[in-house]
Coordinates of C-alpha atoms and ligand atoms in Angstrom, one line a residue:
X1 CA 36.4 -29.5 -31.1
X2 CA 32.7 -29.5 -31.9
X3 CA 30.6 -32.8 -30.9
X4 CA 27.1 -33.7 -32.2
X5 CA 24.6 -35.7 -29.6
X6 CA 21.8 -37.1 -31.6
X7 CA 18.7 -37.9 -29.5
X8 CA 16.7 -35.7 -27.0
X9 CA 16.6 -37.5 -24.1
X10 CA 18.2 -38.4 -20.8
X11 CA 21.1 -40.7 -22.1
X12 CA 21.8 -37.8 -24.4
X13 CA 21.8 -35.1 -22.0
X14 CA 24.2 -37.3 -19.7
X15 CA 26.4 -38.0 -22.5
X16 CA 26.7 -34.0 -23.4
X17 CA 27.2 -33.7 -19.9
X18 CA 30.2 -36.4 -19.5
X19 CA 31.5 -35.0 -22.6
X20 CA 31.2 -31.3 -21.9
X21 CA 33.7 -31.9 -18.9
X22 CA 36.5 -33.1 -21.2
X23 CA 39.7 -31.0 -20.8
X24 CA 39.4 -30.5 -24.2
X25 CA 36.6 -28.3 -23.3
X26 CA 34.5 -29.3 -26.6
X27 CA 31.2 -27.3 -28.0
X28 CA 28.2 -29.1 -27.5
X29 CA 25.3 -29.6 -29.6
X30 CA 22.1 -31.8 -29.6
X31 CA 20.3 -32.9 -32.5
X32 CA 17.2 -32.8 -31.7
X33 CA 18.2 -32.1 -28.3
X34 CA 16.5 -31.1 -25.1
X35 CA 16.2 -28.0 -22.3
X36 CA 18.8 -29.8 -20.3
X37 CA 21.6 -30.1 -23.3
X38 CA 20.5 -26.7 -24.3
X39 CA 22.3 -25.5 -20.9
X40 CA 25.4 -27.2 -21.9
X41 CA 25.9 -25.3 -26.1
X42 CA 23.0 -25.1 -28.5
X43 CA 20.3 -27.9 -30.4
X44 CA 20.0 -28.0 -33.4
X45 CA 16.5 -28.8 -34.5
X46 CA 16.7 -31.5 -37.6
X47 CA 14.8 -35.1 -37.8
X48 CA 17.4 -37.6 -36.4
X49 CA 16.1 -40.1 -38.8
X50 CA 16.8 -37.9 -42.2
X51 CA 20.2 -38.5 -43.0
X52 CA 20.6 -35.7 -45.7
X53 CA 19.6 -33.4 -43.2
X54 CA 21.9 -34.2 -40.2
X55 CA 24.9 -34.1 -42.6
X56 CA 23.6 -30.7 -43.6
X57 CA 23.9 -29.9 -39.8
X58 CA 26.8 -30.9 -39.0
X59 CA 28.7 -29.2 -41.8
X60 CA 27.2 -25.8 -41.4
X61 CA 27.8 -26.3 -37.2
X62 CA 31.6 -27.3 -38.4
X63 CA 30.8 -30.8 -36.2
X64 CA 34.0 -32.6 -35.8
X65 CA 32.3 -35.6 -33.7
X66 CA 28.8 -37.2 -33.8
X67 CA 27.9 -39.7 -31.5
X68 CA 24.5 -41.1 -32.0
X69 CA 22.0 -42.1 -29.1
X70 CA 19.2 -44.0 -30.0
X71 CA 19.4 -47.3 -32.2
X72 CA 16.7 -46.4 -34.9
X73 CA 19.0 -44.1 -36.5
X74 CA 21.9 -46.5 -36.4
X75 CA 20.0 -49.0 -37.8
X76 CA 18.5 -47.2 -40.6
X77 CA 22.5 -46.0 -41.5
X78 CA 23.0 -42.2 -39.9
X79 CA 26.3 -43.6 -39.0
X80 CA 26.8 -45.0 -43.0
X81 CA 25.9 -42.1 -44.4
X82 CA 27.9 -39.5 -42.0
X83 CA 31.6 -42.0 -42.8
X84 CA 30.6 -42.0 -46.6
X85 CA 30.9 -38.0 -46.0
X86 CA 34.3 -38.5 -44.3
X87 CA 32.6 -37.0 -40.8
X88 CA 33.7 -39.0 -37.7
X89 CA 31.0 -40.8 -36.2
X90 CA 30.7 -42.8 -32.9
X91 CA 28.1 -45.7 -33.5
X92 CA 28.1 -48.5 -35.4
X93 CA 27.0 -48.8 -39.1
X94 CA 23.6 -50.5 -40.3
X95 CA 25.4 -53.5 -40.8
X96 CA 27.1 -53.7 -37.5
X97 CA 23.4 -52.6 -36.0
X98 CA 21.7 -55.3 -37.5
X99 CA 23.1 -56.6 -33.7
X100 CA 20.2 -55.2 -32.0
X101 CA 17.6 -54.5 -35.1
X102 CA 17.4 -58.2 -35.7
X103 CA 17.1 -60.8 -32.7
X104 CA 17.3 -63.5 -35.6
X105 CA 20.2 -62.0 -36.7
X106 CA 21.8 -61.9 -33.2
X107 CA 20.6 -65.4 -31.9
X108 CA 22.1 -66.9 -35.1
X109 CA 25.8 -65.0 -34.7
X110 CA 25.9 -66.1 -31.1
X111 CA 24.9 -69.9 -32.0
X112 CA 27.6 -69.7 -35.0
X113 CA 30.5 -68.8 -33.0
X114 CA 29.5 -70.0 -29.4
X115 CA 28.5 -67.0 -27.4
X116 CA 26.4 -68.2 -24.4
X117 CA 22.8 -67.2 -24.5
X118 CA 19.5 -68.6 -24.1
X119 CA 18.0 -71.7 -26.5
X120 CA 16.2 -70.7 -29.3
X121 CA 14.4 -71.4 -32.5
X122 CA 12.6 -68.9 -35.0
X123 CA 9.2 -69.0 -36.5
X124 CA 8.5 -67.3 -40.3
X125 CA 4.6 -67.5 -39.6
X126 CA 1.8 -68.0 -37.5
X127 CA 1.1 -71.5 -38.1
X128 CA 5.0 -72.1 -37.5
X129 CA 5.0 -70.3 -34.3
X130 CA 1.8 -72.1 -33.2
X131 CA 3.5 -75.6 -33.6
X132 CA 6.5 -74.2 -31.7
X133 CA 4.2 -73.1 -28.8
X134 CA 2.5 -76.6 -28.6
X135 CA 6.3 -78.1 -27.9
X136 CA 7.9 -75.5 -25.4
X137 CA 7.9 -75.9 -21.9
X138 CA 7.0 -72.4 -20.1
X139 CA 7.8 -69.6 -18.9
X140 CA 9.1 -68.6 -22.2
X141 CA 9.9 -65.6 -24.2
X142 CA 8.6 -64.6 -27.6
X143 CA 10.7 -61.5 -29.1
X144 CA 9.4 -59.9 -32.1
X145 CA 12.6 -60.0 -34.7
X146 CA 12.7 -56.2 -35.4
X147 CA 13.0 -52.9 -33.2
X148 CA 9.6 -52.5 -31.3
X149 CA 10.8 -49.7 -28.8
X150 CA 11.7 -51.9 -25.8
X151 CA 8.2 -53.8 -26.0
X152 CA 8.8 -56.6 -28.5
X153 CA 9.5 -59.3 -25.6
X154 CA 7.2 -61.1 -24.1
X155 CA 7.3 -63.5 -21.2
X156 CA 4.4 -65.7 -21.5
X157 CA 3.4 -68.1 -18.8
X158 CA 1.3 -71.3 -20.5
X159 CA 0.6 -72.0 -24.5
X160 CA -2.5 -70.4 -24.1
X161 CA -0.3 -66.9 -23.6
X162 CA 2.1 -67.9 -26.2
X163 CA -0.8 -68.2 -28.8
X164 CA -2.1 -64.8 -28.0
X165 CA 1.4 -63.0 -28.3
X166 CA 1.3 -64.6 -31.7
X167 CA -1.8 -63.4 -32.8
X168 CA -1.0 -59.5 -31.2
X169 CA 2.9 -60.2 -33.0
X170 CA 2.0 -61.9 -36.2
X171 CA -1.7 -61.8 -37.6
X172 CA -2.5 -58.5 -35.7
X173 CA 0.8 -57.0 -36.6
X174 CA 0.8 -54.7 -33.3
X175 CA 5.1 -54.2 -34.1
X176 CA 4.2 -53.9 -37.8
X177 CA 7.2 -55.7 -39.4
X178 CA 9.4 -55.8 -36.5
X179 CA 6.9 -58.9 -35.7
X180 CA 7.1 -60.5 -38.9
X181 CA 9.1 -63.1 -37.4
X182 CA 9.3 -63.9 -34.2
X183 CA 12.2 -65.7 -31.7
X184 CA 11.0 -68.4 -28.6
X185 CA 13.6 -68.0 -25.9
X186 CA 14.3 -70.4 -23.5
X187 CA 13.6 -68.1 -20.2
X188 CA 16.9 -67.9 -17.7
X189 CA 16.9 -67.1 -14.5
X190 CA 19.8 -64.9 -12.6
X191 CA 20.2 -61.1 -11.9
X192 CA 20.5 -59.1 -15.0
X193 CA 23.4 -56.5 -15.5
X194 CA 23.8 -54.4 -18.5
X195 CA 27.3 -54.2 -19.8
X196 CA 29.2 -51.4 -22.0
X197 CA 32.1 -51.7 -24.3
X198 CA 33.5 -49.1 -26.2
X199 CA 34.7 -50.9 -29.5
X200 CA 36.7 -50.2 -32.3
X201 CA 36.7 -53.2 -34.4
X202 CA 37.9 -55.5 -32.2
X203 CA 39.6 -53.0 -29.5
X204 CA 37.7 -52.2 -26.7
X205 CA 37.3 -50.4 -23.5
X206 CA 34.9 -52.0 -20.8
X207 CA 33.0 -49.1 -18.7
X208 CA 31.4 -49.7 -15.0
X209 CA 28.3 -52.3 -15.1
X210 CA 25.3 -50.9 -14.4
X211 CA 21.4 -52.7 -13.7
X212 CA 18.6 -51.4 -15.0
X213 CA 15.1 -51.2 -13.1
X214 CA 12.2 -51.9 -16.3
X215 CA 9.5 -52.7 -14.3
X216 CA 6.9 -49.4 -13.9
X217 CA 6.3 -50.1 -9.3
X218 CA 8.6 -50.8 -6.3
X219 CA 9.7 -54.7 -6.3
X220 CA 9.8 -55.1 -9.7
X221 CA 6.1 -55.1 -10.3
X222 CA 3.7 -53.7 -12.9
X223 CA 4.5 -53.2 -16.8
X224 CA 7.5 -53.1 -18.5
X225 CA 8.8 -49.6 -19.2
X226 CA 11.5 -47.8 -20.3
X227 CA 13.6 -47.8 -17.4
X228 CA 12.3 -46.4 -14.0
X229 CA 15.9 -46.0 -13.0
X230 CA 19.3 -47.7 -12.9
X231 CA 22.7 -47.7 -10.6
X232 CA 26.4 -48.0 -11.3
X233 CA 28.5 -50.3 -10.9
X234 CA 26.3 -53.7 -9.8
X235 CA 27.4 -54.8 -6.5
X236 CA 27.7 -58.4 -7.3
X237 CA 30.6 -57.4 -10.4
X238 CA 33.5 -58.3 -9.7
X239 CA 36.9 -59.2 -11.8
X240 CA 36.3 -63.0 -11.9
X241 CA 33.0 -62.6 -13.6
X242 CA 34.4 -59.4 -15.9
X243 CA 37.0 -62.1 -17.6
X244 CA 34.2 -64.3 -17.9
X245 CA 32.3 -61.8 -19.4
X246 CA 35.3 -60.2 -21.6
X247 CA 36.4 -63.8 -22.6
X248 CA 33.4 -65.6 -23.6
X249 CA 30.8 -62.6 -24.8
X250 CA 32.4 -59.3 -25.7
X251 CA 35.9 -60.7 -27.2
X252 CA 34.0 -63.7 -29.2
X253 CA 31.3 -61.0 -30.6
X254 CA 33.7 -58.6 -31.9
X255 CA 35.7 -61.2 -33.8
X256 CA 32.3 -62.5 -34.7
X257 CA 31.4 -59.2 -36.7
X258 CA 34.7 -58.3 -37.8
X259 CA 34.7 -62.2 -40.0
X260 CA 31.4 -61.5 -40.7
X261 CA 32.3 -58.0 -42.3
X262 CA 30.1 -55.9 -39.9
X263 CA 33.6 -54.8 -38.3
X264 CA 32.3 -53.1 -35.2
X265 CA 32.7 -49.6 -34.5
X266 CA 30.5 -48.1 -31.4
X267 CA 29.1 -48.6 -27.8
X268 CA 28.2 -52.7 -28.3
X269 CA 26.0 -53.1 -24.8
X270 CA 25.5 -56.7 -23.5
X271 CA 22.6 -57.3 -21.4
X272 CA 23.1 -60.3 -19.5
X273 CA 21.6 -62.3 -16.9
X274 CA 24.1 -64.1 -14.4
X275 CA 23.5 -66.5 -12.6
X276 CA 26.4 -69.0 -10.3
X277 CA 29.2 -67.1 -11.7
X278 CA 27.9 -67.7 -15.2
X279 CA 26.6 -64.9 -18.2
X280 CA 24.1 -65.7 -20.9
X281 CA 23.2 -63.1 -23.4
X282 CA 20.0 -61.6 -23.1
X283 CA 20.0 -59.2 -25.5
X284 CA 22.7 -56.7 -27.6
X285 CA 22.2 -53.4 -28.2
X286 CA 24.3 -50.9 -30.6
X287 CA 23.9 -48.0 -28.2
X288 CA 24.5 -46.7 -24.6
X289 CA 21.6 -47.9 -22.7
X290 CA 18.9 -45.5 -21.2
X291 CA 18.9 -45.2 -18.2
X292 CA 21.8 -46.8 -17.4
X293 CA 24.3 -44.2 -19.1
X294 CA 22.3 -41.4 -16.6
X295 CA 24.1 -43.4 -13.4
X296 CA 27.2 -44.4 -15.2
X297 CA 28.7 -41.5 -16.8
X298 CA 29.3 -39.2 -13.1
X299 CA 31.8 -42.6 -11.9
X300 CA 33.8 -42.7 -15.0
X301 CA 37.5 -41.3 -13.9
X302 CA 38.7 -40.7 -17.7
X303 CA 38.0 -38.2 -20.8
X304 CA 35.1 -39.4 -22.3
X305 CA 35.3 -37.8 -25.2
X306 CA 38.9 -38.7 -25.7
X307 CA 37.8 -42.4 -25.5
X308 CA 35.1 -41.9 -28.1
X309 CA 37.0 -40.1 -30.3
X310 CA 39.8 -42.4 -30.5
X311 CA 37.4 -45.4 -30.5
X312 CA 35.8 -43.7 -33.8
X313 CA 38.9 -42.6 -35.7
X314 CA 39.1 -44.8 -38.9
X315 CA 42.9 -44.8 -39.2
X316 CA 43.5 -46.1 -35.9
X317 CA 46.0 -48.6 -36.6
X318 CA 47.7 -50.3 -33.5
X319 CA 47.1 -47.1 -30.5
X320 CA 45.6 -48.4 -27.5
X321 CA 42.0 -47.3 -26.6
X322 CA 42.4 -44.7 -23.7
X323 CA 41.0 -46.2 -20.7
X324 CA 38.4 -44.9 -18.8
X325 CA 37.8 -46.7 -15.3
X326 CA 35.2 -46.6 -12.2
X327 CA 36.2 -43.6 -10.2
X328 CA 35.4 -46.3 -7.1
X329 CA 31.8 -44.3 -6.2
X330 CA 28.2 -45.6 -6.5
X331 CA 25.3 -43.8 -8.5
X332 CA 21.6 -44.3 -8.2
X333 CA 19.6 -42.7 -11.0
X334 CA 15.6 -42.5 -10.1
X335 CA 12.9 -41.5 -13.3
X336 CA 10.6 -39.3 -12.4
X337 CA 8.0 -40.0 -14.5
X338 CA 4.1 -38.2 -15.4
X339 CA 1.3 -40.1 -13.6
X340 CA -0.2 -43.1 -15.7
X341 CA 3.4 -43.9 -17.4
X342 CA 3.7 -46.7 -19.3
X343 CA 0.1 -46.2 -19.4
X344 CA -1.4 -43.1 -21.6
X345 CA -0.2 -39.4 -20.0
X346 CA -0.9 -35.8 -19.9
X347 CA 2.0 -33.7 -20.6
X348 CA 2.5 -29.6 -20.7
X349 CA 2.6 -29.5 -17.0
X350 CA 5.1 -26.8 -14.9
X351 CA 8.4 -28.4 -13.8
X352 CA 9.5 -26.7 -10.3
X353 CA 12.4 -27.0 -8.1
X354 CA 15.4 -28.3 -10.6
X355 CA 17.8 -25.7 -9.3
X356 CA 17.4 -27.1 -5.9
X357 CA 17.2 -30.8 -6.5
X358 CA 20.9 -29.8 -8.3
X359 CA 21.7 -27.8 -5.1
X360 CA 21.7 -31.6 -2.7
X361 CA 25.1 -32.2 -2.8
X362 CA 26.3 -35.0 -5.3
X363 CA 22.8 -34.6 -7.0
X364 CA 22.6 -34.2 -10.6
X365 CA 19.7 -34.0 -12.9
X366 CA 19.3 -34.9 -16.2
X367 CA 16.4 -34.1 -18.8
X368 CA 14.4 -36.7 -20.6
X369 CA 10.9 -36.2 -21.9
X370 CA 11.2 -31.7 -21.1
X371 CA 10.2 -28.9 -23.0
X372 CA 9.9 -25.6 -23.1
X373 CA 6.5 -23.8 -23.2
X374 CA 7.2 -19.7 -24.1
X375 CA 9.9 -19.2 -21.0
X376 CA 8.2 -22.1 -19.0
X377 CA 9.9 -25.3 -19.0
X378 CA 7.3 -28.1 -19.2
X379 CA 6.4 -31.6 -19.4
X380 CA 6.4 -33.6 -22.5
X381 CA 6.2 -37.5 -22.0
X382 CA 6.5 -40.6 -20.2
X383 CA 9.7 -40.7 -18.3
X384 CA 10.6 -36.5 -17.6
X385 CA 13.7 -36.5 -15.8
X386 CA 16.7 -38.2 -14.4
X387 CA 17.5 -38.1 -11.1
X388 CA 20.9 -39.2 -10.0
X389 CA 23.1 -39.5 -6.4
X390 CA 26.9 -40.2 -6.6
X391 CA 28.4 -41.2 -3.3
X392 CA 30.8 -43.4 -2.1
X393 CA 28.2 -46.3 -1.1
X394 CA 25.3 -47.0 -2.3
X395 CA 22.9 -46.9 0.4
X396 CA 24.3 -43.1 1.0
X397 CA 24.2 -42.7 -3.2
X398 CA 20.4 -44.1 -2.9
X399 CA 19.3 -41.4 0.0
X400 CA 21.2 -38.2 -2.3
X401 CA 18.8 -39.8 -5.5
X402 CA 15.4 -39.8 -3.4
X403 CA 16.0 -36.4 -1.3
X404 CA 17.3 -34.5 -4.7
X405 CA 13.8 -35.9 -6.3
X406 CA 12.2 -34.9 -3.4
X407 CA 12.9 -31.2 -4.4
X408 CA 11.3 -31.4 -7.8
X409 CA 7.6 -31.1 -8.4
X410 CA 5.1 -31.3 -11.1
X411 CA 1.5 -32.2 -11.7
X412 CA 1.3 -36.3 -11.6
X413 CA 4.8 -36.7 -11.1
X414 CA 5.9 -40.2 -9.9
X415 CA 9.0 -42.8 -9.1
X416 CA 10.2 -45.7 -8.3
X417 CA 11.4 -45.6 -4.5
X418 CA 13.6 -48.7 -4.4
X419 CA 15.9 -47.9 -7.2
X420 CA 18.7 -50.0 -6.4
X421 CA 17.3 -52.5 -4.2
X422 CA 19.0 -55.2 -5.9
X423 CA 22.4 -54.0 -4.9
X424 CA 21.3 -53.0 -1.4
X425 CA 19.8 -57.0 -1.1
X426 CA 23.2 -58.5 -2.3
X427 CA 25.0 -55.8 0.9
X428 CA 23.4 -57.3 3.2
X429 CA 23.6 -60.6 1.8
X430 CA 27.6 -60.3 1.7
X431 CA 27.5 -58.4 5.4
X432 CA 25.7 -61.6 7.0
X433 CA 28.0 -64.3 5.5
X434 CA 31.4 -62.3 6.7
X435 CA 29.6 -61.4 10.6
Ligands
AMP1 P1 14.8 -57.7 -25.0 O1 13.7 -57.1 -25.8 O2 15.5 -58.8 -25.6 O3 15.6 -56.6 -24.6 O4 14.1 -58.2 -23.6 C1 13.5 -57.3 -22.7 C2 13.5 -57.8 -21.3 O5 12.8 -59.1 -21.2 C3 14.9 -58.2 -20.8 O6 15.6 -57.0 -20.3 C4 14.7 -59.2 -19.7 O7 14.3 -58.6 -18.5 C5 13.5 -59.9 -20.3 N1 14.0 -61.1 -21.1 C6 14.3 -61.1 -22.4 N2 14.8 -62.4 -22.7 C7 14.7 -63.1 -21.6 C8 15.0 -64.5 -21.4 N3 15.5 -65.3 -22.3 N4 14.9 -64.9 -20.1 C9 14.4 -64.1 -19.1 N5 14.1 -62.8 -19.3 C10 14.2 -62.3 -20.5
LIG2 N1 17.9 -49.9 -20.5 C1 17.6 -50.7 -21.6 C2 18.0 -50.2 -22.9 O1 18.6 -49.2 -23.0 O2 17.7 -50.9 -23.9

């Protein structure tokens, strides 16, 4: 079997990675690709975002499985156009996308049918949005409607705030369209998890939880980013709290798309925040999450790829998904990142000591924002490489992260050293109350 990853960065090289280990022993190819999925089959080198030329792709590589990474592809229809074609395809159509490309969208489906999230109300234009700021109490969020890359949220502190997020969003257009109309959130407080389901219409497979670490400095501090790191599964999960979360928020939004005819096929993630035993929806997204899929994919004990493919098969009637469960160990996955990230970077930098970072045992190291330069393999953005530990706890998962990074060297390069800490705090917590 032949599978397509489309995307080139660390979620995509973790995903050919999980799926290179199936038994079924499948050829791997990236599309774009990176260094690090290169090691695993071969990259094909095609925009992502033209559908005419992906299908071209796949059919001369004979692909019998694509499964898409990032959402801007998903929501502009790759997955559409690759079914039309009768190619199998693991991600949800633009329809089913419209989940994640459209908070308005999203916030209404979970007020329709009853899926806890946070109070809202939408504004069309400036003026609208400036009467809604004079009435909210704060903190509160303003989202830009439309994709914006991970920065169309805002948390803003007094009115004063809120009006200058509308002017950046709305008369300045900084998201372009995406912030044509904009959602005011009711901030929540609680610990946010990020959780996976592997969906076929309204079948699905729950993978481990996983938290995410946005913030660019240790204790949560400095700029949003793309994800300075993430570990598997959160310590604070547990069954209770995963029928809470399967009953009220995953089961409810799968029947929700299938009776709104956006029947959903795909990885549907739920980022929640959770707090006294209860989850609100923070945000959906139509894809495996980055970097969360980096430190969840080594502590899956199943065939990936068998899960996928079965989750994407049209004519799946009545089979059961095939599960794919926690293998019971803990993974910490650090970024390494080029100095000045989220800020402006330089890139084209050497990248030294992967080979031994992989040689720590339970290390394993991903590529994100790689290249190669001639036969040298350099830097080439923002967030460069994946760092993960698997171990059987996490403070012993946390120490195989940081010494494997500590092998790896390049000009500028920096992390997050409390990856984690979350999960570590909640330990402790639970040692004191038993001692
Ligand atoms: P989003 O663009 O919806 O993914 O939000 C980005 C990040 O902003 C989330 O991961 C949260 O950390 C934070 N955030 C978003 N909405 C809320 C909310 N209603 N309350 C508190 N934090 C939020
Ligand atoms: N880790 C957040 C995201 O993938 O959107």
């Amino acid at each position: 079997m032949n599978v397509l990853i489309v995307g080139s960065g660390g979620r995509e090289h973790s995903l050919a990675w999980a799926l290179s280990r199936s038994p079924s022993k499948p050829g791997i190819f990236g599309l774009p690709g990176n260094p690090g999925i290169a090691e695993l089959g071969e990259n094909l080198p095609t925009d992502m975002l033209d559908p005419s030329t992906v299908l071209q792709a796949v059919r001369e590589t004979r692909i019998d499985l694509v499964v898409v990474g990032p959402e801007a592809p998903l929501v502009d229809g790759l997955a559409d156009a690759l079914n039309q074609a009768g190619v199998r395809v693991f991600g949800p159509s633009a329809a089913a996308a419209e989940i994640e490309g459209s908070k308005v969208f999203a916030k209404d489906l979970m007020e329709r049918y009853g899926i806890p999230t946070a109070g809202h109300q939408v504004a069309y234009d400036a003026d609208a949005a400036n009467r809604i700021a004079a009435g909210v109490g704060y903190p509160h969020v303003l989202k830009a409607d439309g994709l914006a890359a991970g920065k169309g949220a805002l948390i803003v502190q007094s009115r004063a705030e809120a009006e200058e997020a509308i002017d950046a969003m709305m008369v300045k257009k900084q998201f372009g369209d995406a912030g044509a109309r904009v959602v005011f959130e009711e901030f929540l407080e609680g610990e946010e998890m990020s959780v996976f389901a592997v969906a076929s219409g309204e079948r699905y497979v729950l993978l481990t939880t996983s938290q995410d670490y946005k913030r660019a400095h240790d204790g949560d501090r400095g700029l949003n980013t793309g994800g300075m790191g993430a570990y598997a599964p959160v310590v604070t999960w547990n069954d209770t709290l995963a029928e809470h979360v399967c009953t009220e928020i995953i089961e409810p939004t799968l029947l929700a798309m299938a009776r709104e005819d956006r029947p959903y096929t795909g990885l549907l993630y739920a980022g929640l925040m959770v707090r006294e035993k209860k989850a609100r929806v923070v945000e959906f997204n139509c894809r495996f999450g980055d970097p969360e899929t980096q430190a969840l994919v080594p502590i899956i004990d199943g065939d990936l790829l068998e899960l996928l493919w079965e989750a994407s098969d049209p004519a799946i009637g009545k089979r059961p998904l095939p599960e794919c469960a926690h293998d019971g160990r803990t993974a910490v996955c650090v970024v390494l990142s080029s100095g000045g990230y989220p800020g402006k970077v330089t890139t084209g930098h050497t990248i030294h000591g992967i080979e031994k970072a992989r040689e720590v045992s339970g290390a394993l190291v991903f590529h994100a924002g790689t290249g190669m330069d001639k036969s040298n393999l350099v830097t080439r953005g923002g967030r460069v490489l994946n760092v993960v530990g698997v171990d059987r706890t996490l403070p012993a998962a946390q120490e195989c992260a940081y010494v494997a990074a500590s092998k790896i060297e390049f000009e500028g390069v920096f992390c997050r050293r409390d990856i984690g800490w979350r999960g570590l705090e909640a330990l402790s917590a639970r040692s004191n109350s038993e001692s």
